[in-house]
Amino acid sequence: MRAEAWADLAIDRWTSRIVPTRDVDLSSRLQTLIDAKTKPIGALGRLEGLALQLGLIQGSTAPCLRQPQVVVFAADHGLAAQRVSAYPQEVTAQMVENMLAGGAAISVFTRQAGLPLTLVDAGIVADLPPRPGLLKRGIAAGTRDASAQPAMTRGQCEQAVRTGAEVVAGLPGNAVLLGEMGIANSASAALLLCRLGGVPLADCVGHGTGLDEQGWRRKGQVLARVLDRHAALDDPLDVLAALGGFEIAMMAGACLQAAAERRVVVVDGFIAGAAVLAAACLAPAVTDYCVFSHRSAERGHIRLLDRLRVQPLLDLGLRLGEGTGAVLAWPLLQAAVAMLTQMASFESAGVSARQG
Amino acid sequence: MRAEAWADLAIDRWTSRIVPTRDVDLSSRLQTLIDAKTKPIGALGRLEGLALQLGLIQGSTAPCLRQPQVVVFAADHGLAAQRVSAYPQEVTAQMVENMLAGGAAISVFTRQAGLPLTLVDAGIVADLPPRPGLLKRGIAAGTRDASAQPAMTRGQCEQAVRTGAEVVAGLPGNAVLLGEMGIANSASAALLLCRLGGVPLADCVGHGTGLDEQGWRRKGQVLARVLDRHAALDDPLDVLAALGGFEIAMMAGACLQAAAERRVVVVDGFIAGAAVLAAACLAPAVTDYCVFSHRSAERGHIRLLDRLRVQPLLDLGLRLGEGTGAVLAWPLLQAAVAMLTQMASFESAGVSARQG
């Protein structure tokens, strides 16, 4: 499986390899373990459910997190020509350079957390020189303008999904933290949430990296036109091709591959979440493997999380992307595992139980 | 200042040494720095305000966090005799043993985070043998039953406040994370919130470590009687003496000392928060130095945070105490400082600014 990740895209092969983590017996054993720890029942709140999920993902009452990998996929969007972002398109490449130089938020946070960072050029317009830490996997020099034609051909989209899967297959460890960079990609995520998630467009469109009110209204109008143009599409991969981006398709593939290998997937914000939504259209069980790190300030994110029926861990008003939320939430996963595997039980510690 | 922390308790000496961190010029320089980082304005949400606060506390545009110390104060409460907790009183000592043995949640989380843990016996009924990691600072073998008499004498209360200050003064570093252990201390915190914070009792009383509905109602009735008995008291230290606990008074002193030294104080949950409320009655500026780590599931906590006009970082449904929430939030402080001191600016990284 590992090396030849998704050599073909036959969807039934994917869905059959990504199995739901539900295991009534294991779940019950995990809950019994958690409840026996020296704390009142439920007193560690969300960490307890997180520990349970991590145990189920690894099929073990003693999960461990090995060599977690932060992977940031970056690509340009033809739709940026419609001025749906507050920043010019060249910022995608400039920010990737900044990440490589260690000055971006994700560089700083991964260094702080001791997490390795891999950057993937999924299709940036500028031709970035290859170097350590940068995987050159560009499908094309940016997608096409989705207001005029599908952003990707079906073939490009499949190639991007496969490439994302291959990137994960090539990395060590049992956890991946997914982030992205791409000017205009909150527009792409909004389109996917609307079309794949059935959420009204007005609830999907946010201010992205900082559009003013006028820019936000224009973005909504542009996206409405884009949706009209591609309204006939139905197949999730066709929709992803028309409305998505290279980095989003790659994150969808990364997520599917990770789930097939039973790796933990830590999902960053709105755009990474849209990639999970696309992946879940292909293999619904994929979300069992996903930990949603935070709820961002981007308008559509709360609807996206509701649509996936998941609860994020953090709510810090972040709206940066890059995987920053995923990295900030990572210590909570470590704590959840440590709780499960290292905390004493009432019995082992000789602590009295509840009275009465 | 450091060694002879609060040798006397003259309140005007405290308040004069704990100065508000507000500094319009520094605040403006910090905000300019944060806004120049390679991210959209405000895109790191709560981390940005946190970075600003940490800069103001240290009076610097380049704050650093040195040798953070987790301090857990533990004591018994005479009020436990009224069965206001789901657990028997001996659990306080048993849990401190568990913390020392490394099996408690706080032991596991501090180990995971690489933070040193100091336990303070502030007044536990059992006589715990002294050993490394445990400071024996007990004022008495538990407080008296506040439903019959003041929990502490005024002298005991002042001694506890001074002791908490001395504990902090004796520790290295520029940040303290405050936690506690004490069966029945959520009752004590509820009393303080009601009396010092002016919050209706019904909004202050929660299920603590897991009371059932009947136990919760009984707790409310007991606490109403306690409040009636001590209704005539007005001076905050008299109120703290009557309704508080040794660990709560010590946390109040720890907090005051830390603020006077301009250390960062990371506040855990409801009970640590009640100690801050008491400290703020003596020196209102103390909250400038406090980072509120999380909002717990304990009923009164949201009212306490509102009363202090502060926003917590995490909201994970924790209700364990021990300092667990403070330790879980700690990486966010590290990230905020790293953002401020290590992230590139648009100018330094050569990233294009917003368009038009």
XYZ file of C-alpha atoms in Angstrom:
712
model
C 0.000 0.000 0.000
C 2.496 2.484 1.250
C 4.773 3.085 -1.711
C 2.253 2.743 -4.515
C -0.336 4.963 -2.981
C -3.508 5.128 -5.067
C -1.834 4.175 -8.308
C -5.285 4.293 -9.752
C -8.274 6.264 -8.660
C -10.949 3.572 -8.637
C -13.120 4.940 -5.878
C -14.335 1.615 -4.609
C -10.736 0.602 -3.918
C -10.324 3.691 -1.726
C -13.508 3.327 0.217
C -12.823 -0.328 0.896
C -9.402 0.451 2.366
C -10.568 3.275 4.583
C -12.536 1.509 7.248
C -14.528 3.164 10.005
C -12.642 3.084 13.300
C -15.742 2.095 15.223
C -14.991 -0.988 17.284
C -17.485 -1.441 20.079
C -15.265 -3.730 22.104
C -12.132 -1.591 21.871
C -14.149 1.549 22.464
C -15.560 0.059 25.634
C -12.128 -1.044 26.836
C -10.715 2.414 26.168
C -13.581 4.099 28.005
C -13.119 1.785 30.993
C -9.424 2.656 31.095
C -10.122 6.378 30.875
C -12.781 6.207 33.581
C -10.409 4.345 35.925
C -7.808 7.121 35.795
C -7.311 9.183 38.957
C -9.750 11.948 38.086
C -13.510 12.298 38.286
C -15.344 10.686 35.386
C -15.228 13.026 32.408
C -13.112 15.635 34.208
C -10.619 15.924 31.364
C -13.403 16.955 29.022
C -12.552 16.954 25.344
C -9.180 15.291 25.983
C -10.993 12.112 26.930
C -12.871 11.835 23.655
C -9.655 12.671 21.862
C -7.801 9.865 23.648
C -10.607 7.495 22.708
C -10.422 8.557 19.059
C -6.655 8.142 18.932
C -6.949 4.680 20.482
C -9.590 3.708 17.918
C -7.509 5.036 15.020
C -4.547 2.938 16.084
C -6.678 0.002 17.175
C -4.962 0.011 20.535
C -5.536 0.818 24.191
C -1.993 2.207 24.229
C -1.763 4.534 21.242
C 1.454 6.371 20.574
C 2.311 9.294 18.329
C 5.414 8.670 16.274
C 7.263 11.160 14.071
C 4.390 13.537 13.382
C 4.780 15.383 10.079
C 3.560 18.857 9.217
C 2.853 19.106 5.508
C 1.921 22.383 3.883
C 0.611 22.255 0.311
C 0.871 25.483 -1.674
C -0.602 26.415 -5.031
C -1.958 29.302 -7.016
C -5.512 29.858 -8.144
C -6.591 31.277 -11.494
C -9.606 32.698 -9.700
C -7.273 35.203 -8.016
C -7.568 37.203 -11.254
C -11.126 38.017 -10.171
C -9.673 39.799 -7.096
C -11.334 37.527 -4.576
C -8.366 37.953 -2.213
C -6.942 40.978 -0.419
C -3.440 39.952 -1.489
C -1.837 39.679 -4.928
C -1.112 36.231 -6.343
C 2.680 36.506 -6.012
C 2.238 36.303 -2.234
C 1.802 32.515 -2.525
C 5.375 32.056 -3.727
C 6.708 34.772 -1.429
C 5.134 33.113 1.585
C 6.552 29.721 0.613
C 9.972 31.378 0.470
C 9.256 32.890 3.867
C 8.309 29.453 5.210
C 11.508 27.961 3.845
C 13.530 30.809 5.351
C 11.941 30.145 8.753
C 10.103 33.448 9.136
C 6.482 32.453 8.572
C 4.109 31.661 11.434
C 4.131 27.967 10.539
C 7.948 27.927 10.526
C 8.061 29.541 13.945
C 5.353 27.316 15.442
C 6.768 24.055 14.077
C 10.219 24.986 15.361
C 8.737 25.809 18.752
C 6.855 22.508 18.827
C 9.770 20.467 17.476
C 7.769 19.260 14.473
C 9.322 18.667 11.048
C 7.833 20.771 8.257
C 7.553 19.682 4.637
C 6.466 22.177 1.994
C 4.900 20.936 -1.198
C 4.768 23.065 -4.323
C 1.451 21.755 -5.596
C 1.284 24.222 -8.478
C 2.669 27.681 -7.807
C 2.920 30.139 -10.717
C 6.505 31.147 -9.884
C 9.180 28.540 -10.506
C 10.706 28.078 -7.066
C 14.237 26.642 -7.058
C 14.284 23.159 -5.529
C 15.899 22.811 -2.101
C 15.674 20.747 1.076
C 12.277 20.975 2.732
C 10.500 21.750 -0.536
C 8.899 19.020 -2.620
C 8.372 20.159 -6.190
C 5.132 18.438 -7.152
C 3.456 21.177 -9.157
C 0.694 19.992 -11.467
C 0.717 23.254 -13.430
C 1.556 26.930 -12.919
C -1.614 27.596 -10.973
C -5.146 26.479 -11.769
C -7.207 28.131 -14.443
C -9.783 30.790 -13.629
C -12.847 28.849 -12.450
C -15.086 31.738 -13.454
C -14.211 30.952 -17.071
C -13.585 27.192 -17.095
C -12.974 24.311 -14.680
C -9.991 25.165 -12.447
C -8.436 21.782 -13.240
C -9.050 19.156 -15.830
C -10.329 15.917 -14.394
C -6.908 14.426 -15.129
C -5.069 17.186 -13.281
C -7.371 16.799 -10.316
C -6.811 13.030 -10.152
C -3.079 13.585 -10.484
C -3.180 16.079 -7.608
C -5.115 13.688 -5.385
C -2.660 10.881 -6.173
C 0.299 13.183 -5.566
C -1.013 14.196 -2.152
C -1.381 10.524 -1.304
C 2.156 9.811 -2.493
C 3.574 12.641 -0.420
C 2.066 11.143 2.724
C 3.117 7.625 1.738
C 6.685 8.873 1.462
C 6.800 10.378 4.948
C 7.567 8.490 8.148
C 5.467 8.468 11.283
C 1.860 7.830 12.170
C 0.432 11.353 12.210
C 0.194 14.142 9.661
C -0.751 17.761 10.269
C -2.170 19.314 7.120
C -1.894 22.965 6.180
C -1.942 25.086 3.040
C -0.982 28.316 1.378
C -2.620 29.722 -1.740
C -3.876 33.205 -2.485
C -7.630 32.972 -3.204
C -8.034 29.510 -1.751
C -10.670 30.530 0.780
C -12.804 31.294 -2.282
C -12.176 27.789 -3.570
C -13.003 26.284 -0.171
C -16.230 28.305 -0.019
C -17.242 26.972 -3.446
C -16.590 23.390 -2.352
C -18.493 23.823 0.910
C -21.453 25.204 -0.984
C -21.429 22.603 -3.750
C -20.303 19.456 -1.897
C -21.708 20.383 1.492
C -25.019 21.859 0.399
C -24.486 24.994 2.456
C -25.975 28.263 1.083
C -23.253 30.329 -0.602
C -23.854 33.351 1.637
C -22.880 31.239 4.642
C -19.734 29.979 2.924
C -18.130 33.238 1.849
C -15.919 35.002 4.370
C -13.393 37.780 4.375
C -10.504 35.418 3.754
C -7.235 37.036 4.680
C -8.898 40.393 5.120
C -11.215 41.648 2.395
C -13.143 44.795 3.205
C -16.940 44.862 2.878
C -16.836 45.875 -0.768
C -14.311 43.178 -1.587
C -16.358 40.631 0.321
C -19.503 41.482 -1.681
C -17.555 41.228 -4.931
C -16.173 37.864 -3.844
C -19.731 36.626 -3.231
C -20.851 37.800 -6.667
C -17.886 36.182 -8.383
C -18.452 32.894 -6.571
C -22.143 32.881 -7.450
C -21.176 33.178 -11.122
C -18.612 30.377 -10.760
C -21.210 28.086 -9.216
C -23.686 28.856 -12.010
C -21.123 28.023 -14.632
C -20.411 24.586 -13.161
C -23.901 23.817 -11.883
C -24.300 20.725 -14.055
C -21.466 18.804 -12.412
C -22.346 16.068 -9.978
C -19.431 13.675 -9.448
C -17.337 14.826 -6.448
C -14.062 14.605 -8.381
C -15.565 16.662 -11.211
C -16.708 19.255 -8.671
C -13.300 19.247 -7.012
C -11.684 19.693 -10.436
C -13.923 22.599 -11.383
C -13.916 24.492 -8.091
C -10.900 23.291 -6.119
C -7.214 23.942 -6.273
C -4.115 21.822 -6.585
C -3.291 22.168 -2.898
C -6.844 21.289 -1.902
C -6.923 18.208 -4.110
C -3.526 17.159 -2.765
C -4.711 17.588 0.827
C -7.734 15.425 -0.013
C -5.393 12.739 -1.328
C -3.072 13.129 1.657
C -5.991 12.676 3.974
C -7.243 9.556 2.176
C -3.784 7.987 2.151
C -3.247 8.779 5.824
C -6.592 7.251 6.749
C -5.860 4.147 4.679
C -2.638 3.739 6.664
C -4.492 4.499 9.935
C -2.439 7.592 10.514
C -3.883 10.408 12.588
C -4.750 13.441 10.458
C -4.720 16.807 12.201
C -6.759 19.197 10.097
C -5.998 22.920 10.171
C -8.708 25.401 9.254
C -11.299 26.206 6.605
C -9.345 25.288 3.510
C -7.894 22.051 4.893
C -11.394 21.288 6.135
C -12.783 21.729 2.620
C -10.224 19.172 1.446
C -11.487 16.750 4.083
C -15.045 17.386 2.906
C -13.999 16.444 -0.622
C -12.201 13.354 0.682
C -15.245 12.385 2.730
C -17.379 12.497 -0.419
C -15.133 9.746 -1.758
C -14.678 7.784 1.493
C -16.938 8.921 4.336
C -14.949 7.031 7.000
C -11.999 9.332 6.411
C -13.260 11.728 9.085
C -12.823 9.019 11.740
C -9.089 9.594 11.320
C -9.285 13.359 11.447
C -8.773 15.562 14.469
C -10.140 19.024 13.759
C -7.701 21.370 15.395
C -9.626 24.613 15.603
C -12.555 26.690 14.525
C -11.307 29.614 12.529
C -12.752 33.091 12.275
C -13.496 32.467 8.575
C -17.249 32.617 8.110
C -17.820 29.258 6.457
C -15.741 27.203 8.858
C -18.412 26.718 11.484
C -20.808 25.480 8.793
C -18.148 23.170 7.418
C -17.511 21.653 10.850
C -21.259 21.260 11.413
C -21.589 19.615 8.027
C -18.866 17.112 8.920
C -20.447 16.682 12.369
C -17.207 17.317 14.168
C -16.089 19.542 16.994
C -12.807 21.405 16.818
C -10.418 21.548 19.769
C -9.422 25.208 19.772
C -11.396 28.371 19.170
C -8.839 31.152 19.075
C -10.097 33.302 16.236
C -7.262 32.129 13.970
C -7.619 32.708 10.227
C -4.130 32.288 8.889
C -3.984 28.783 7.519
C -0.481 27.377 6.820
C -1.282 24.585 9.289
C -0.846 26.972 12.232
C -3.983 25.810 14.048
C -3.024 22.168 13.626
C 0.402 22.767 15.149
C -1.050 24.803 18.021
C -3.445 21.949 18.827
C -0.795 19.243 18.601
C 0.195 19.345 22.305
C -3.408 18.437 23.147
C -3.033 15.176 21.202
C 0.188 14.467 23.036
C -1.521 15.174 26.355
C -4.461 12.931 25.477
C -2.165 10.021 24.673
C -0.071 10.647 27.781
C -3.234 10.671 29.880
C -4.293 7.324 28.454
C -0.940 5.619 28.719
C 0.734 7.208 31.742
C -1.900 8.247 34.270
C -2.412 6.021 37.303
C -5.746 4.381 38.032
C -7.588 4.774 41.333
C -6.569 1.205 42.090
C -2.893 1.478 41.147
C -2.485 4.764 43.031
C -4.490 3.702 46.087
C -6.853 6.645 45.808
C -10.298 6.327 47.395
C -13.294 6.205 45.116
C -16.355 8.452 45.280
C -18.364 8.197 48.428
C -21.984 7.112 48.696
C 11.498 42.432 47.187
C 12.179 38.915 46.132
C 13.391 37.150 49.271
C 11.329 38.981 51.867
C 8.048 38.708 50.063
C 5.263 40.527 51.857
C 6.863 40.417 55.260
C 3.894 42.418 56.394
C 0.439 42.566 54.977
C -0.097 46.306 54.748
C -2.400 46.389 51.764
C -1.289 49.762 50.480
C 2.246 48.427 50.155
C 0.960 45.623 47.936
C -1.179 47.740 45.708
C 1.605 50.265 45.211
C 4.000 47.559 44.073
C 1.603 45.889 41.683
C 1.315 48.384 38.886
C -1.003 48.152 35.912
C 0.843 46.987 32.804
C -0.850 49.586 30.643
C 1.768 51.545 28.756
C 0.313 53.319 25.762
C 3.623 53.772 24.008
C 4.829 50.185 24.462
C 1.407 48.865 23.589
C 1.460 50.802 20.352
C 4.969 49.597 19.500
C 3.978 46.004 20.206
C 0.860 46.292 18.062
C 2.867 47.784 15.206
C 5.329 44.902 15.413
C 2.529 42.309 15.455
C 0.759 43.957 12.526
C 3.967 43.978 10.470
C 4.375 40.193 10.749
C 3.860 38.158 7.580
C 0.175 37.425 8.141
C -3.011 39.359 7.576
C -3.809 41.837 10.370
C -5.379 39.970 13.259
C -5.062 36.563 11.591
C -3.505 34.933 14.627
C -6.561 35.832 16.683
C -6.202 35.442 20.431
C -2.461 34.755 20.137
C -1.935 38.362 19.116
C -3.577 39.791 22.230
C -1.662 37.256 24.278
C 1.646 38.352 22.759
C 0.728 41.957 23.496
C -0.091 41.108 27.118
C 3.164 39.205 27.602
C 5.122 42.117 26.146
C 3.355 44.554 28.478
C 3.958 42.339 31.516
C 7.671 42.233 30.785
C 7.806 45.823 29.596
C 9.478 44.683 26.412
C 8.899 44.284 22.689
C 10.891 41.048 22.948
C 9.414 39.146 25.882
C 10.845 35.768 26.775
C 9.575 32.981 28.987
C 12.258 31.705 31.344
C 12.053 28.676 33.645
C 8.277 28.497 33.991
C 7.186 26.874 37.252
C 4.075 24.836 37.890
C 3.024 25.180 41.530
C 0.171 23.132 42.960
C -1.126 24.132 46.382
C -3.007 21.434 48.297
C -5.047 21.657 51.476
C -8.039 20.209 53.228
C -11.318 21.902 54.000
C -13.322 21.502 57.187
C -16.413 22.104 55.090
C -15.883 18.646 53.565
C -17.597 17.311 56.700
C -20.830 18.725 55.247
C -20.452 16.358 52.284
C -20.193 19.084 49.684
C -17.855 16.900 47.599
C -18.353 13.576 45.859
C -15.042 12.335 47.271
C -13.902 11.723 50.868
C -11.410 14.110 52.423
C -8.508 11.648 52.438
C -8.391 11.947 48.662
C -6.522 15.262 49.002
C -3.501 13.549 50.550
C -3.834 10.496 48.297
C -3.830 12.678 45.213
C -0.778 14.590 46.390
C 0.974 11.229 46.813
C -0.198 10.339 43.310
C 1.201 13.621 41.987
C 4.531 12.965 43.692
C 4.594 9.430 42.300
C 4.012 10.793 38.784
C 0.613 9.212 38.140
C -1.735 12.182 38.393
C -2.898 14.146 35.362
C -0.759 17.132 36.353
C 2.307 14.896 36.725
C 1.755 13.430 33.281
C 1.049 16.771 31.603
C 3.986 18.596 33.197
C 6.313 15.748 32.204
C 4.945 15.883 28.669
C 5.414 19.652 28.521
C 8.835 19.600 30.193
C 7.679 21.850 33.034
C 8.968 21.490 36.605
C 6.270 20.778 39.195
C 6.360 21.942 42.809
C 3.751 20.657 45.254
C 2.951 22.706 48.322
C 1.301 21.164 51.361
C -0.697 24.225 52.365
C -2.553 22.420 55.125
C -3.441 18.801 54.495
C -4.971 16.760 57.332
C -2.625 13.803 56.801
C 1.008 14.337 57.736
C 2.825 13.687 54.480
C 6.500 12.753 54.827
C 8.733 15.487 53.419
C 10.552 14.705 50.173
C 11.902 16.401 47.060
C 9.191 18.167 45.088
C 7.012 18.700 48.156
C 7.155 21.912 50.166
C 5.725 21.424 53.631
C 4.075 24.761 54.347
C 0.929 23.592 56.112
C -0.784 26.277 58.188
C -2.896 23.684 60.050
C -4.363 20.210 59.507
C -7.098 21.499 57.252
C -9.343 24.513 57.744
C -12.232 24.487 60.174
C -15.788 23.866 59.037
C -16.964 27.196 57.642
C -20.578 26.244 58.328
C -19.742 26.484 62.048
C -17.002 29.125 62.256
C -14.578 30.999 59.993
C -12.497 28.480 58.030
C -9.329 30.292 59.055
C -8.474 32.868 61.649
C -7.445 36.166 60.177
C -3.914 35.371 61.301
C -3.909 31.999 59.536
C -5.234 33.591 56.400
C -2.548 36.270 56.391
C 0.077 33.622 57.065
C -1.210 31.585 54.116
C -1.126 34.602 51.789
C 2.421 35.414 52.895
C 3.477 31.786 52.489
C 2.139 31.646 48.939
C 4.109 34.796 48.169
C 7.256 33.301 49.698
C 6.894 30.121 47.677
C 6.857 32.115 44.450
C 9.699 34.361 45.630
C 11.804 31.237 46.202
C 11.311 29.855 42.700
C 13.338 30.817 39.636
C 11.957 31.982 36.335
C 9.533 34.608 35.135
C 6.289 32.635 34.854
C 4.220 30.606 37.289
C 1.373 28.238 36.480
C -0.985 27.931 39.438
C -3.004 24.848 40.296
C -4.597 23.277 43.336
C -5.904 20.162 45.003
C -8.327 20.093 47.906
C -11.461 18.079 48.428
C -14.396 20.513 48.802
C -12.530 23.479 47.424
C -15.017 24.139 44.622
C -17.456 24.897 47.459
C -15.000 27.375 48.915
C -14.455 28.966 45.487
C -18.218 29.257 44.990
C -18.548 31.035 48.335
C -15.806 33.488 47.413
C -17.276 34.177 43.989
C -20.642 34.886 45.563
C -19.331 37.045 48.388
C -16.393 38.841 46.741
C -17.746 38.832 43.200
C -21.373 39.634 43.953
C -22.619 36.730 41.854
C -25.864 35.037 42.970
C -25.089 31.813 44.834
C -27.158 29.677 42.470
C -24.848 30.699 39.623
C -21.736 29.893 41.655
C -22.504 26.353 42.787
C -21.530 23.559 40.441
C -21.168 19.822 40.576
C -17.503 20.029 41.534
C -15.765 16.753 40.880
C -19.044 14.993 40.171
C -21.902 15.471 42.635
C -25.231 14.051 41.556
C -28.344 16.263 41.521
C -29.203 15.502 45.131
C -25.647 16.208 46.278
C -25.608 19.414 44.251
C -28.799 20.646 45.912
C -27.414 19.797 49.350
C -24.204 21.659 48.496
C -26.259 24.740 47.591
C -28.171 24.573 50.872
C -24.996 24.164 52.916
C -23.319 27.085 51.141
C -26.348 29.329 51.671
C -26.096 28.638 55.419
C -22.350 29.347 55.375
C -22.920 32.678 53.677
C -25.610 33.618 56.181
C -23.318 32.855 59.076
C -20.574 35.132 57.762
C -22.785 37.795 56.195
C -21.476 40.589 58.398
C -17.911 40.401 57.089
C -16.765 43.032 54.684
C -12.964 43.225 54.494
C -11.685 40.961 51.670
C -9.126 39.254 53.902
C -11.800 38.576 56.523
C -14.021 37.100 53.813
C -11.124 35.027 52.470
C -10.419 33.816 56.020
C -14.023 32.846 56.662
C -14.849 31.198 53.336
C -11.535 30.327 51.694
C -8.990 27.619 52.165
C -5.281 27.495 52.816
C -4.486 26.602 49.218
C -6.716 29.390 47.925
C -5.146 31.998 50.213
C -1.686 30.779 49.209
C -2.573 31.024 45.527
C -3.765 34.583 46.142
C -0.417 35.383 47.753
C 1.470 33.604 44.979
C -0.384 35.639 42.424
C 0.310 38.943 44.188
C 3.998 38.149 44.574
C 4.299 37.068 40.954
C 2.607 40.273 39.767
C 4.843 42.404 41.975
C 7.850 40.735 40.305
C 6.213 41.132 36.883
C 6.085 37.398 36.384
C 3.436 35.931 34.104
C 0.746 34.073 36.054
C -1.069 31.296 34.222
C -4.316 30.639 36.042
C -5.908 27.196 35.915
C -9.638 26.837 36.541
C -12.427 27.812 38.903
C -10.586 27.497 42.204
C -7.384 29.186 41.051
C -9.622 31.834 39.510
C -11.310 32.429 42.865
C -7.862 32.992 44.364
C -7.183 35.607 41.687
C -10.512 37.245 42.503
C -9.443 37.496 46.141
C -6.055 38.868 45.110
C -7.726 41.386 42.807
C -9.783 42.671 45.741
C -6.468 43.588 47.370
C -4.655 44.779 44.237
C -6.874 45.140 41.166
C -3.921 45.389 38.752
C -2.978 41.807 39.530
C -5.161 40.540 36.688
C -2.965 42.395 34.178
C -0.354 39.722 34.926
C -2.741 36.793 34.650
C -3.362 34.622 31.627
C -6.575 32.671 32.100
C -5.869 29.292 30.624
C -9.311 27.823 30.140
C -12.980 27.935 30.871
C -13.909 24.899 32.896
C -17.134 22.969 32.927
C -17.714 24.030 36.552
C -20.852 26.157 36.657
C -19.457 29.248 38.368
C -16.366 29.571 36.222
C -17.957 31.482 33.379
C -19.395 33.986 35.868
C -16.012 34.301 37.558
C -14.296 35.038 34.242
C -16.998 37.557 33.354
C -16.598 39.195 36.755
C -12.849 39.538 36.174
C -13.546 40.726 32.606
C -11.161 38.238 31.111
C -11.330 35.697 28.305
C -9.837 32.253 28.742
C -7.741 30.624 26.017
C -9.114 27.098 25.997
C -12.635 25.745 26.308
C -12.241 22.001 26.566
C -14.775 21.102 29.229
C -12.028 20.434 31.764
C -13.005 20.293 35.435
C -10.087 18.589 37.107
C -8.004 21.382 38.595
C -4.447 20.459 39.633
C -3.195 23.083 37.207
C -3.998 20.837 34.243
C -5.654 23.570 32.183
C -2.764 25.946 32.796
C -0.248 23.378 31.569
C -2.353 22.515 28.517
C -2.492 26.212 27.588
C 1.218 26.805 28.139
C 2.293 26.037 24.542
C 0.027 28.873 23.393
C 2.076 31.325 25.464
C 5.240 29.922 23.957
C 3.762 30.275 20.485
C 2.668 33.862 21.155
C 6.162 34.858 22.252
C 7.738 33.013 19.341
C 5.388 34.819 16.959
C 6.400 38.179 18.360
C 10.117 37.526 18.468
C 10.790 35.176 15.556
C 8.294 35.838 12.775
C 9.486 37.836 9.790
C 7.883 41.123 8.799
C 6.488 41.811 5.336
C 9.468 44.057 4.786
C 12.169 41.686 6.041
C 10.721 38.747 4.113
C 10.017 40.703 0.938
C 6.358 39.735 0.880
C 3.945 41.998 -0.991
C 1.404 43.952 1.022
C -2.356 43.922 0.494
C -3.491 45.231 -2.821
C -5.325 48.482 -3.339
